[in-house]
Short mmCIF file of C-alpha atoms in Angstrom, two decimals:
data_model
loop_
_atom_site.label_atom_id
_atom_site.label_comp_id
_atom_site.label_asym_id
_atom_site.label_seq_id
_atom_site.Cartn_x
_atom_site.Cartn_y
_atom_site.Cartn_z
CA MET A 243 -32.97 35.71 -28.87
CA PRO A 244 -30.51 33.93 -26.23
CA LYS A 245 -29.24 30.58 -26.72
CA ALA A 246 -28.34 27.63 -24.61
CA VAL A 247 -25.66 25.18 -25.35
CA LYS A 248 -24.70 21.95 -23.14
CA GLY A 249 -21.72 21.02 -22.42
CA VAL A 250 -18.87 20.84 -19.61
CA LEU A 251 -17.47 24.10 -18.52
CA VAL A 252 -13.60 23.51 -17.81
CA GLU A 253 -11.49 25.90 -15.51
CA CYS A 254 -7.87 25.74 -15.59
CA ASP A 255 -4.22 27.39 -15.81
CA PRO A 256 -3.63 29.13 -19.10
CA SER A 257 -0.86 26.81 -19.23
CA ILE A 258 -2.81 23.74 -19.20
CA LYS A 259 -5.61 25.24 -21.67
CA ALA A 260 -2.73 25.94 -24.20
CA ILE A 261 -2.23 22.08 -24.17
CA ILE A 262 -6.17 21.51 -24.41
CA LEU A 263 -6.08 23.77 -27.52
CA LYS A 264 -3.02 22.18 -28.90
CA ILE A 265 -4.71 18.57 -28.34
CA ASP A 266 -8.19 20.04 -30.15
CA GLN A 267 -6.33 21.54 -32.97
CA ALA A 268 -5.75 18.27 -34.61
CA LYS A 269 -9.71 17.53 -35.06
CA HIS A 270 -11.47 20.23 -33.57
CA ASP A 271 -13.49 17.40 -31.42
CA TYR A 272 -13.13 18.69 -28.15
CA ILE A 273 -13.78 22.28 -27.74
CA VAL A 274 -17.62 23.79 -28.08
CA GLU A 275 -16.55 27.43 -27.08
CA ASP A 276 -13.43 29.04 -26.20
CA LEU A 277 -14.23 31.36 -23.42
CA ASP A 278 -11.40 33.26 -21.95
CA ASP A 279 -7.89 32.75 -21.04
CA GLN A 280 -8.91 30.04 -18.19
CA THR A 281 -12.06 28.76 -18.94
CA LEU A 282 -13.81 26.94 -22.31
CA VAL A 283 -16.77 24.67 -22.92
CA VAL A 284 -15.89 21.10 -24.03
CA LYS A 285 -18.06 18.27 -25.04
CA GLU A 286 -19.49 16.55 -22.26
CA SER A 287 -19.02 13.01 -24.24
CA GLN A 288 -15.13 13.61 -24.88
CA LEU A 289 -13.84 15.03 -21.36
CA GLN A 290 -12.83 11.79 -20.32
CA ARG A 291 -10.76 11.46 -23.21
CA LEU A 292 -9.59 14.79 -22.87
CA LYS A 293 -8.46 14.06 -19.76
CA ALA A 294 -6.56 11.15 -20.67
CA ARG A 295 -5.09 12.96 -23.43
CA LEU A 296 -4.04 15.97 -21.26
CA GLU A 297 -2.21 13.47 -18.73
CA GLU A 298 -0.58 11.55 -21.34
CA GLU A 299 0.72 14.99 -22.61
CA LEU A 300 2.04 16.29 -19.13
CA SER A 301 3.76 12.98 -18.44
CA ASN A 302 5.51 13.48 -21.14
CA THR A 303 6.95 16.99 -20.60
CA GLN A 304 6.99 16.74 -16.86
CA GLN A 305 9.04 14.59 -14.12
CA MET A 306 7.08 13.73 -11.28
CA PRO A 307 8.84 13.90 -7.71
CA ASP A 308 9.80 10.27 -6.59
CA ASP A 309 8.03 8.71 -3.86
CA SER A 310 10.62 8.14 -1.09
CA ALA A 311 10.29 4.15 -1.10
CA SER A 312 11.53 4.23 2.71
CA ASP A 313 9.23 2.58 5.36
CA MET B 294 -29.25 16.10 2.54
CA SER B 295 -27.81 12.79 2.33
CA ALA B 296 -26.06 11.48 -1.24
CA SER B 297 -28.73 8.53 -0.98
CA SER B 298 -31.81 10.63 -1.55
CA LEU B 299 -30.06 12.69 -3.87
CA ARG B 300 -29.44 9.67 -6.01
CA SER B 301 -32.79 8.69 -5.85
CA PHE B 302 -34.35 12.05 -6.61
CA GLU B 303 -32.15 12.16 -9.80
CA TYR B 304 -33.77 8.86 -10.95
CA LEU B 305 -37.21 9.71 -9.67
CA GLU B 306 -37.22 13.15 -11.87
CA GLY B 307 -36.54 11.37 -14.76
CA LEU B 308 -39.80 9.37 -14.65
CA PRO B 309 -42.55 10.55 -16.78
CA GLY B 310 -45.77 12.10 -15.19
CA THR B 311 -47.99 9.42 -15.85
CA THR B 312 -45.79 7.28 -13.56
CA PHE B 313 -45.84 9.55 -10.87
CA ASN B 314 -49.99 9.35 -11.24
CA ARG B 315 -49.69 5.74 -10.90
CA LEU B 316 -47.01 5.86 -7.86
CA TYR B 317 -48.95 8.50 -5.78
CA LYS B 318 -51.87 6.18 -5.65
CA GLN B 319 -50.14 4.32 -3.02
CA PRO B 320 -50.64 6.14 0.50
CA SER B 321 -47.18 4.33 1.53
CA THR B 322 -45.06 5.96 -1.15
CA ALA B 323 -46.81 9.34 -1.01
CA LEU B 324 -45.76 9.27 2.41
CA ALA B 325 -42.08 8.00 1.85
CA ILE B 326 -41.54 10.87 -0.64
CA PHE B 327 -42.93 13.47 1.74
CA ARG B 328 -40.80 12.45 4.66
CA ARG B 329 -37.67 11.16 3.08
CA MET B 330 -37.50 13.60 -0.16
CA LEU B 331 -38.68 16.58 0.80
CA PRO B 332 -36.74 19.83 2.29
CA HIS B 333 -38.26 21.25 5.76
CA LEU B 334 -39.74 24.22 3.48
CA ALA B 335 -41.43 22.02 0.79
CA LYS B 336 -42.87 19.70 3.93
CA SER B 337 -44.45 22.99 5.36
CA PHE B 338 -45.87 23.75 1.72
CA VAL B 339 -47.46 20.52 1.18
CA MET B 340 -48.96 20.39 4.72
CA ALA B 341 -50.29 23.97 4.39
CA LEU B 342 -51.95 23.25 1.05
CA LEU B 343 -53.12 19.35 1.87
CA TYR B 344 -56.72 20.56 3.03
CA ILE B 345 -57.17 23.57 0.96
CA SER B 346 -59.34 22.08 -1.76
CA HIS B 347 -58.74 25.21 -4.26
CA PRO B 348 -55.57 26.31 -5.73
CA MET B 349 -53.41 28.95 -3.53
CA PRO B 350 -52.39 31.96 -5.80
CA VAL B 351 -48.70 32.25 -6.01
CA THR B 352 -48.97 35.84 -4.43
CA ASP B 353 -50.47 34.03 -1.16
CA LEU B 354 -47.64 31.51 -1.25
CA GLU B 355 -44.97 33.85 -1.49
CA ALA B 356 -46.11 35.99 1.42
CA TRP B 357 -45.43 32.64 3.63
CA VAL B 358 -41.70 33.12 3.17
CA ARG B 359 -39.72 36.27 4.37
CA PRO B 360 -37.94 37.82 1.84
CA ASP B 361 -34.91 36.89 2.49
CA GLY B 362 -35.83 33.16 1.82
CA ARG B 363 -36.74 33.66 -1.80
CA ARG B 364 -34.16 31.18 -2.73
CA GLU B 365 -35.32 28.50 -0.27
CA ARG B 366 -38.86 29.24 -1.34
CA ASP B 367 -37.92 29.03 -5.11
CA ASN B 368 -36.01 25.83 -4.49
CA ALA B 369 -39.01 24.15 -2.71
CA VAL B 370 -41.58 24.94 -5.37
CA ASN B 371 -39.14 24.19 -8.11
CA LEU B 372 -38.62 20.75 -6.48
CA LEU B 373 -42.30 19.84 -5.92
CA GLU B 374 -43.06 20.82 -9.31
CA ARG B 375 -40.40 18.45 -10.68
CA LEU B 376 -41.72 15.59 -8.33
CA HIS B 377 -44.99 16.26 -9.70
CA ILE B 378 -46.61 17.24 -6.26
CA LEU B 379 -47.51 20.52 -6.79
CA ALA B 380 -48.87 21.84 -10.16
CA ALA B 381 -49.89 25.36 -11.52
CA ALA B 382 -53.23 25.61 -12.14
CA THR B 383 -53.65 28.01 -15.38
CA ASN B 384 -56.88 29.90 -14.96
CA PRO B 385 -56.56 32.63 -18.21
CA GLY B 386 -57.43 35.63 -16.43
CA LYS B 387 -56.60 35.05 -13.02
CA PRO B 388 -53.21 34.95 -11.53
CA ARG B 389 -51.16 31.95 -11.27
CA ALA B 390 -51.93 29.35 -8.58
CA TYR B 391 -50.75 26.30 -7.09
CA ALA B 392 -52.67 23.25 -5.91
CA LEU B 393 -51.29 19.94 -4.92
CA THR B 394 -51.63 16.92 -7.59
CA ASN B 395 -54.52 15.00 -6.71
CA PRO B 396 -53.69 11.28 -6.42
CA PHE B 397 -50.78 12.40 -4.01
CA ALA B 398 -52.92 14.78 -1.84
CA ALA B 399 -55.46 12.11 -1.53
CA SER B 400 -52.92 9.42 -0.33
CA LEU B 401 -51.02 11.22 1.69
CA ARG B 402 -54.33 12.42 3.63
CA LEU B 403 -54.99 8.59 3.75
CA ALA B 404 -51.39 7.86 4.95
CA LEU B 405 -51.31 10.32 7.77
CA THR B 406 -54.99 9.97 9.06
CA GLY B 407 -55.53 6.24 8.20
CA GLY B 408 -58.24 4.33 6.70
CA GLY B 409 -59.12 2.98 3.32
CA ASN B 410 -58.34 -0.63 2.41
CA HIS B 411 -55.20 -0.06 0.54
CA HIS B 412 -52.67 -2.66 2.10
CA SER B 413 -50.27 -0.11 1.12
CA PHE B 414 -48.13 -0.49 4.56
CA GLY B 415 -47.91 -4.15 4.42
CA VAL B 416 -50.18 -6.70 6.28
CA PRO B 417 -48.73 -8.43 9.45
CA TYR B 418 -48.25 -12.18 9.50
CA SER B 419 -48.81 -14.06 12.76
CA THR B 420 -45.89 -17.13 12.99
CA SER B 421 -45.85 -19.52 15.56
CA GLU B 422 -43.21 -18.54 18.47
CA GLU B 423 -40.47 -21.03 17.37
CA ASP B 424 -40.22 -19.53 13.55
CA THR B 425 -39.79 -15.95 14.52
CA MET B 426 -36.35 -14.41 13.69
CA SER B 427 -34.81 -11.76 16.06
CA ILE B 428 -33.60 -8.48 15.12
CA THR B 429 -30.12 -9.68 15.65
CA ASP B 430 -30.75 -12.68 13.39
CA LEU B 431 -31.80 -10.15 10.73
CA ASP B 432 -28.92 -8.01 11.19
CA GLU B 433 -26.64 -11.28 10.90
CA PHE B 434 -28.44 -12.30 7.97
CA ALA B 435 -28.49 -8.59 6.36
CA ARG B 436 -24.97 -8.12 7.25
CA ARG B 437 -23.50 -11.27 5.55
CA GLN B 438 -25.80 -10.96 2.48
CA TRP B 439 -24.43 -7.54 2.07
CA GLU B 440 -20.76 -7.85 2.72
CA GLY B 441 -21.14 -10.88 0.10
CA VAL B 442 -21.75 -8.69 -2.42
CA LEU B 443 -19.07 -6.04 -1.53
CA GLY B 444 -16.74 -8.77 -1.27
CA TYR B 445 -17.43 -10.10 -4.54
CA MET B 446 -16.90 -6.50 -6.13
CA VAL B 447 -13.49 -5.89 -4.38
CA GLY B 448 -12.50 -9.68 -4.47
CA SER B 449 -10.58 -8.94 -7.67
CA THR B 450 -8.22 -6.29 -5.89
CA GLY B 451 -5.73 -9.24 -5.05
CA MET B 452 -7.29 -9.95 -1.52
CA ASN B 453 -8.72 -13.33 -1.11
CA ILE B 454 -11.71 -13.04 0.08
CA ALA B 455 -13.57 -15.91 1.89
CA SER B 456 -17.00 -15.02 1.25
CA GLU B 457 -18.26 -16.53 4.38
CA GLY B 458 -20.52 -18.95 2.76
CA VAL B 459 -22.48 -16.66 0.79
CA THR B 460 -23.12 -17.58 -2.84
CA LEU B 461 -24.33 -14.56 -5.09
CA SER B 462 -27.20 -15.46 -7.47
CA GLN B 463 -26.30 -14.80 -11.22
CA GLY B 464 -29.04 -12.13 -11.16
CA VAL B 465 -26.87 -10.10 -8.54
CA LYS B 466 -23.75 -10.50 -10.92
CA ILE B 467 -25.50 -9.57 -13.65
CA LEU B 468 -26.74 -6.23 -11.92
CA LEU B 469 -23.78 -5.29 -10.75
CA ALA B 470 -22.20 -5.79 -14.26
CA SER B 471 -24.95 -4.22 -16.35
CA GLY B 472 -24.34 -1.29 -13.73
CA ARG B 473 -20.92 -0.81 -14.72
CA LEU B 474 -19.85 -1.19 -11.05
CA VAL B 475 -17.70 -4.46 -11.91
CA GLU B 476 -16.47 -5.69 -15.19
CA ALA B 477 -16.56 -9.31 -16.32
CA ARG B 478 -13.31 -10.48 -17.79
CA GLY B 479 -13.21 -13.78 -18.63
CA LYS B 480 -13.62 -15.60 -15.61
CA THR B 481 -12.60 -12.83 -13.31
CA VAL B 482 -14.42 -9.62 -12.23
CA ASP B 483 -12.71 -6.49 -12.13
CA ILE B 484 -13.98 -3.62 -10.17
CA THR B 485 -14.62 0.00 -12.08
CA LYS B 486 -14.27 3.29 -11.12
CA ASP B 487 -18.03 3.61 -10.09
CA GLY B 488 -17.70 0.74 -8.12
CA PHE B 489 -14.82 1.95 -6.13
CA ALA B 490 -16.87 5.19 -5.23
CA PHE B 491 -19.61 2.89 -4.46
CA ILE B 492 -17.36 0.62 -2.14
CA LEU B 493 -16.57 3.73 0.01
CA GLN B 494 -20.06 5.05 0.19
CA GLU B 495 -22.15 4.70 3.29
CA VAL B 496 -24.77 1.68 3.33
CA ASN B 497 -27.72 3.45 2.97
CA ALA B 498 -26.39 4.96 -0.24
CA GLN B 499 -25.23 1.65 -1.15
CA VAL B 500 -28.61 0.21 -1.08
CA TRP B 501 -30.24 2.95 -3.09
CA THR B 502 -27.51 2.79 -6.02
CA MET B 503 -28.12 -1.04 -6.20
CA LEU B 504 -31.67 -0.52 -6.02
CA ILE B 505 -32.26 1.54 -8.90
CA LEU B 506 -29.60 -0.46 -10.81
CA TYR B 507 -32.39 -2.70 -10.01
CA LEU B 508 -35.28 -0.40 -11.19
CA GLN B 509 -33.52 0.16 -14.49
CA ASN B 510 -33.05 -3.27 -15.00
CA ALA B 511 -36.49 -3.80 -14.23
CA GLU B 512 -38.21 -3.29 -17.47
CA SER B 513 -35.65 -5.52 -19.24
CA LEU B 514 -37.05 -8.36 -16.77
CA ASN B 515 -40.56 -7.28 -17.57
CA MET B 516 -41.40 -6.20 -14.41
CA ASP B 517 -43.68 -3.11 -13.96
CA GLU B 518 -41.80 0.00 -12.65
CA VAL B 519 -44.51 1.43 -10.96
CA ASP B 520 -44.99 -2.08 -9.07
CA VAL B 521 -41.52 -2.44 -8.19
CA LEU B 522 -41.04 1.49 -6.98
CA ALA B 523 -44.31 0.91 -4.86
CA PHE B 524 -42.91 -2.03 -3.29
CA LEU B 525 -39.85 -0.61 -2.25
CA PHE B 526 -41.49 2.58 -0.76
CA MET B 527 -43.54 0.12 1.28
CA LEU B 528 -40.54 -1.78 2.63
CA GLY B 529 -39.28 1.57 3.54
CA SER B 530 -42.82 1.61 6.17
CA LEU B 531 -42.46 -1.74 7.50
CA GLU B 532 -41.37 -2.52 10.99
CA LEU B 533 -38.17 -4.36 11.58
CA GLY B 534 -38.39 -7.81 13.58
CA LEU B 535 -41.99 -8.16 12.29
CA PRO B 536 -43.07 -11.03 9.41
CA TYR B 537 -45.16 -9.61 6.91
CA SER B 538 -47.79 -11.66 4.68
CA LYS B 539 -47.31 -12.20 1.04
CA ALA B 540 -51.04 -12.75 0.32
CA ASN B 541 -51.62 -9.12 -1.18
CA LEU B 542 -48.37 -8.94 -3.06
CA THR B 543 -48.82 -8.84 -7.18
CA GLN B 544 -46.72 -11.53 -9.11
CA THR B 545 -43.86 -8.85 -9.69
CA GLN B 546 -43.34 -7.86 -6.07
CA ALA B 547 -43.39 -11.55 -4.92
CA ASN B 548 -40.51 -12.13 -7.59
CA MET B 549 -38.63 -9.26 -6.26
CA LEU B 550 -38.58 -10.82 -2.73
CA GLU B 551 -36.35 -13.30 -4.00
CA ASP B 552 -33.95 -11.04 -5.66
CA LEU B 553 -33.83 -8.68 -2.48
CA GLY B 554 -33.28 -11.67 -0.42
CA ASP B 555 -29.73 -12.01 -2.20
CA PHE B 556 -28.90 -8.47 -1.26
CA GLY B 557 -30.09 -9.17 2.35
CA ILE B 558 -33.07 -6.43 2.32
CA VAL B 559 -35.42 -9.04 3.21
CA TYR B 560 -35.29 -12.45 4.67
CA GLN B 561 -37.66 -15.33 3.72
CA ALA B 562 -37.01 -18.99 5.22
CA SER B 563 -37.60 -20.45 1.74
CA PRO B 564 -39.02 -19.10 -1.68
CA ASP B 565 -42.35 -20.72 -1.07
CA SER B 566 -42.77 -19.41 2.83
CA SER B 567 -46.49 -17.13 2.95
CA TYR B 568 -44.35 -14.56 4.69
CA PHE B 569 -41.14 -12.16 4.82
CA TYR B 570 -39.15 -10.18 7.28
CA PRO B 571 -37.74 -6.64 6.39
CA THR B 572 -34.48 -5.84 7.58
CA ARG B 573 -32.73 -3.01 8.75
CA LEU B 574 -31.83 -2.23 5.13
CA ALA B 575 -35.04 -2.09 4.29
CA THR B 576 -36.53 -0.34 7.00
CA THR B 577 -34.07 2.46 6.93
CA LEU B 578 -34.74 3.06 3.10
CA THR B 579 -36.90 5.65 3.60
CA SER B 580 -36.36 7.13 7.14
CA ASP B 581 -34.54 10.18 7.72
CA ALA B 582 -32.45 8.55 10.62
CA GLY B 583 -30.09 6.67 8.46
CA GLY B 584 -30.25 4.12 10.89
CA LEU B 585 -27.22 1.96 9.97
CA ARG B 586 -23.88 3.07 9.08
CA SER B 587 -21.42 1.00 7.36
CA SER B 588 -19.01 1.54 10.43
CA SER B 589 -21.91 -0.40 12.59
CA PHE B 590 -22.05 -3.04 9.91
CA ALA B 591 -18.31 -3.97 9.95
CA SER B 592 -17.71 -7.52 11.08
CA PRO B 593 -19.16 -8.44 14.37
CA ALA B 594 -15.61 -8.36 15.97
CA ASP B 595 -15.49 -4.75 15.11
CA ASN B 596 -18.60 -3.97 16.53
CA ASN B 597 -19.65 -0.37 15.95
CA ARG B 598 -15.86 0.57 16.50
CA GLY B 599 -13.75 2.60 14.35
CA PHE B 600 -10.69 0.58 13.84
CA ILE B 601 -8.11 2.86 11.77
CA VAL B 602 -5.31 5.01 13.24
CA ILE B 603 -3.38 7.31 11.21
CA GLU B 604 -0.43 8.99 12.33
CA THR B 605 1.35 12.26 11.08
CA ASN B 606 3.94 10.20 9.36
CA TYR B 607 1.15 8.83 6.92
CA ARG B 608 1.66 5.22 8.63
CA VAL B 609 -1.84 3.46 8.73
CA TYR B 610 -2.68 0.79 11.33
CA ALA B 611 -6.21 -1.11 11.07
CA TYR B 612 -7.24 -3.22 14.03
CA THR B 613 -9.59 -5.68 11.75
CA SER B 614 -9.37 -8.91 10.65
CA SER B 615 -12.38 -8.66 8.12
CA ASN B 616 -10.93 -9.28 4.67
CA LEU B 617 -13.47 -6.73 3.35
CA GLN B 618 -12.42 -3.63 5.48
CA ILE B 619 -8.50 -5.10 4.48
CA ALA B 620 -9.56 -5.04 0.61
CA ILE B 621 -11.28 -1.49 1.09
CA LEU B 622 -8.14 0.01 2.74
CA GLN B 623 -5.95 -1.54 0.27
CA LEU B 624 -7.76 0.71 -2.44
CA PHE B 625 -5.73 3.76 -0.97
CA ALA B 626 -3.12 2.75 1.14
CA ARG B 627 0.04 0.55 0.85
CA LEU B 628 -0.30 -2.39 3.20
CA ILE B 629 2.95 -3.76 4.67
CA THR B 630 2.51 -6.39 7.12
CA ARG B 631 -0.84 -8.29 8.44
CA TYR B 632 -1.31 -9.31 12.16
CA PRO B 633 -3.92 -11.90 13.43
CA ASN B 634 -5.80 -8.59 14.41
CA MET B 635 -4.21 -5.78 12.77
CA VAL B 636 -2.96 -4.55 9.47
CA ALA B 637 -0.19 -1.85 9.39
CA GLY B 638 0.56 0.40 5.94
CA LYS B 639 1.00 3.60 4.89
CA VAL B 640 -0.68 6.05 2.99
CA THR B 641 1.63 7.16 -0.16
CA ARG B 642 1.47 9.74 -2.87
CA GLU B 643 1.64 6.75 -4.94
CA SER B 644 -1.34 5.16 -3.43
CA ILE B 645 -3.47 7.96 -3.48
CA ARG B 646 -2.59 8.65 -6.88
CA ARG B 647 -3.81 5.24 -8.08
CA ALA B 648 -7.08 5.33 -5.94
CA VAL B 649 -7.65 8.97 -7.84
CA SER B 650 -7.03 7.56 -11.26
CA MET B 651 -9.65 4.60 -10.17
CA GLY B 652 -12.00 7.23 -9.33
CA ILE B 653 -11.97 7.60 -5.99
CA THR B 654 -12.03 10.95 -4.62
CA SER B 655 -9.91 12.69 -1.72
CA ASP B 656 -13.00 13.30 0.07
CA GLN B 657 -14.36 9.84 -0.25
CA ILE B 658 -11.11 8.79 1.23
CA ILE B 659 -11.08 11.23 4.18
CA SER B 660 -14.53 10.77 5.12
CA TYR B 661 -14.05 6.94 5.21
CA LEU B 662 -10.98 7.39 7.36
CA THR B 663 -12.74 9.78 9.70
CA THR B 664 -15.83 7.81 10.15
CA HIS B 665 -13.96 4.36 10.88
CA ALA B 666 -11.14 6.23 13.14
CA HIS B 667 -10.24 4.31 16.04
CA PRO B 668 -12.09 5.62 19.57
CA GLN B 669 -8.83 6.77 20.56
CA MET B 670 -8.47 8.88 17.39
CA ALA B 671 -11.82 10.26 17.50
CA LYS B 672 -11.12 11.90 20.96
CA ASN B 673 -8.83 14.19 18.58
CA GLN B 674 -10.13 17.44 17.20
CA PRO B 675 -9.90 17.47 14.12
CA VAL B 676 -9.93 13.76 14.09
CA LEU B 677 -7.64 13.19 11.34
CA PRO B 678 -4.07 15.00 11.46
CA PRO B 679 -4.29 18.08 9.16
CA THR B 680 -1.42 17.44 7.56
CA VAL B 681 -2.26 14.09 6.52
CA VAL B 682 -5.88 15.39 5.15
CA ASP B 683 -4.24 18.11 3.54
CA GLN B 684 -1.26 16.05 1.97
CA ILE B 685 -4.28 13.53 0.21
CA ARG B 686 -6.05 16.45 -1.20
CA LEU B 687 -2.59 17.86 -2.77
CA TRP B 688 -1.80 14.33 -4.04
CA GLN B 689 -5.54 14.60 -5.62
CA LEU B 690 -5.14 17.90 -6.94
CA GLU B 691 -1.77 17.00 -8.59
CA GLY B 692 -3.62 14.95 -11.33
CA ASP B 693 -6.53 17.34 -11.51
CA ARG B 694 -5.37 20.03 -13.68
CA MET B 695 -8.69 21.04 -14.82
CA LYS B 696 -11.91 21.52 -12.80
CA ALA B 697 -14.48 20.44 -14.92
CA THR B 698 -18.64 21.30 -14.28
CA VAL B 699 -21.21 19.73 -16.19
CA GLY B 700 -24.06 22.41 -17.25
CA PHE B 701 -25.35 24.66 -20.01
CA LEU B 702 -23.44 27.92 -21.54
CA PHE B 703 -26.24 30.71 -22.21
CA LYS B 704 -25.11 33.19 -25.02
CA ASP B 705 -26.29 35.44 -27.76
CA PHE B 706 -27.90 38.31 -25.61
CA ASN B 707 -29.12 40.98 -27.73
CA SER B 708 -28.36 43.79 -25.06
CA GLN B 709 -26.44 44.12 -21.56
CA ALA B 710 -29.49 44.86 -19.90
CA GLU B 711 -31.09 41.64 -21.66
CA PHE B 712 -27.79 39.60 -20.13
CA GLN B 713 -27.66 40.67 -16.72
CA ALA B 714 -31.25 39.97 -15.64
CA PRO B 715 -31.09 36.49 -16.09
CA CYS B 716 -27.54 36.25 -14.87
CA ARG B 717 -28.59 37.70 -11.66
CA TYR B 718 -31.55 35.41 -11.37
CA ALA B 719 -29.40 32.49 -12.01
CA GLU B 720 -26.73 33.79 -9.25
CA GLU B 721 -29.64 34.00 -6.75
CA ILE B 722 -30.78 30.65 -7.25
CA GLY B 723 -27.37 29.28 -6.79
CA VAL B 724 -26.47 27.88 -10.40
CA LEU B 725 -24.23 30.26 -11.98
CA VAL B 726 -21.04 29.06 -12.23
CA TRP B 727 -18.96 31.67 -14.70
CA LYS B 728 -20.01 34.78 -16.58
CA HIS B 729 -18.33 37.16 -18.44
CA GLU B 730 -19.97 40.68 -18.82
CA GLY B 731 -18.25 41.61 -21.92
CA GLN B 732 -18.96 38.57 -24.05
CA ARG B 733 -22.83 38.00 -22.46
CA LYS B 734 -22.49 34.71 -21.65
CA PHE B 735 -22.63 32.64 -18.59
CA PHE B 736 -22.71 29.04 -17.49
CA VAL B 737 -25.20 27.21 -15.04
CA THR B 738 -25.02 23.95 -13.68
CA ARG B 739 -29.04 23.44 -14.11
CA HIS B 740 -31.13 25.26 -17.11
CA GLU B 741 -34.62 24.72 -16.30
CA GLN B 742 -35.36 27.57 -14.13
CA VAL B 743 -32.98 29.99 -16.19
CA ALA B 744 -34.90 29.10 -19.24
CA ALA B 745 -38.51 29.23 -17.69
CA TYR B 746 -37.26 32.71 -16.45
CA LEU B 747 -36.28 33.71 -19.82
CA ARG B 748 -39.28 32.64 -21.04
CA ASN B 749 -41.46 34.39 -18.71
CA LYS B 750 -39.17 37.33 -19.27
CA SER B 751 -40.11 37.26 -23.02
CA GLY B 752 -43.63 36.79 -22.68
CA LYS B 753 -44.18 39.85 -20.55
CA GLY B 754 -41.93 42.03 -22.46
CA GLY B 755 -43.93 41.47 -25.77
#
């Protein structure tokens, strides 16, 4: 019998997905279903927290180009 | 369909059937839902079924729509069912048939052809000459009150907004806080993500958002939800510039007048006067015309005019002296200088990123800039320089590393055939977001129709 599960479909680059998997690894409290390289389903209630965590991870590893301060 | 009616839809659909039953007893409510909330095809269905006393078999209903319009038909029927306007009559042994539900049909007939003693469209009141309010006065009152509310919300962004003598009642402040549009921190208030999105909406959408908040709060104030809703729909059918009597209002509705006065939706000379005026905010609630745009609602000096110029080098010039407009602009632009009649600034990566992190989308910013473009800018085609538009979008994308869609995942199909049929159906009705043949899984934004389809299917199959 087919089943329906509520959640948020997240589509992203494989590299971003790898980070999400890493974040989820600690407690397994984000991901509902891992679909493929670029898609997964996460819990709706956790989406905001996941975004914040992702932003945090990225800012640790990436350097944003500077805003030119000239006016 | 405008964002505002979508918003009110979502709220209405969540109500239980009994509430609809009571709501539809008012002809004004039935008419308001009919004219504001229904797409044209749904209107045609309702009109066709209105004077037919027996249920119409599904096959006949389907015959009215060309085969290539199946998706529109399904959407229309589905919407009518969700709003409890259309119900399937279940006669065992006979084919499925649809009929309009009764309080709705009766009320709509009354609304269209007149008659009855329902006072549902308000009772005009005759005032002496000197007491009458002109339409300009009412517009001015509505503008002042509504800007007072908005000013209170953005007041925390660092601009000091002189509220032009508008004092917000405690009720309004509590309402804003309970809707999480602002957050009270000690003595000051901070605007939230939702609050920012709210500020950039057009006025009609803002009013609806506010009224839905009011509705959600109504029960905790011991107000009857149906009474409140019926009154709002009635307000939408009143005529601007005419006074209406308070005599036939229920106690709840009389109390509401005071609260709505705080928003500038209705005007009354004093809480115990025996009549009230609806303002433009009220009379455009349920009309398709949408009448009042936020641009025409800016301060009187900027009357109806756009005032923003944006150049290809991301510089922004805004010809305004309204503190509210400046505060809004400051949400996504870095303002550098202010002159008596104009402010100058720049849209930067940083300022857009800040706006995005506060929950404002690039589309909201772009549409705000477009609708408020200076007449000289508005002559251009396209209105905004494409480089700026693209860059604003790119700046947002930079922060959005993933695309999130709320919905439902269907899985565990036994066979490929069992999987394919509902998947194709989901695609046809436009809810399919993602599918994977091999894993036999697919993702949809709404599950009701697909679930119904699956149930039907398994019913037929055995």
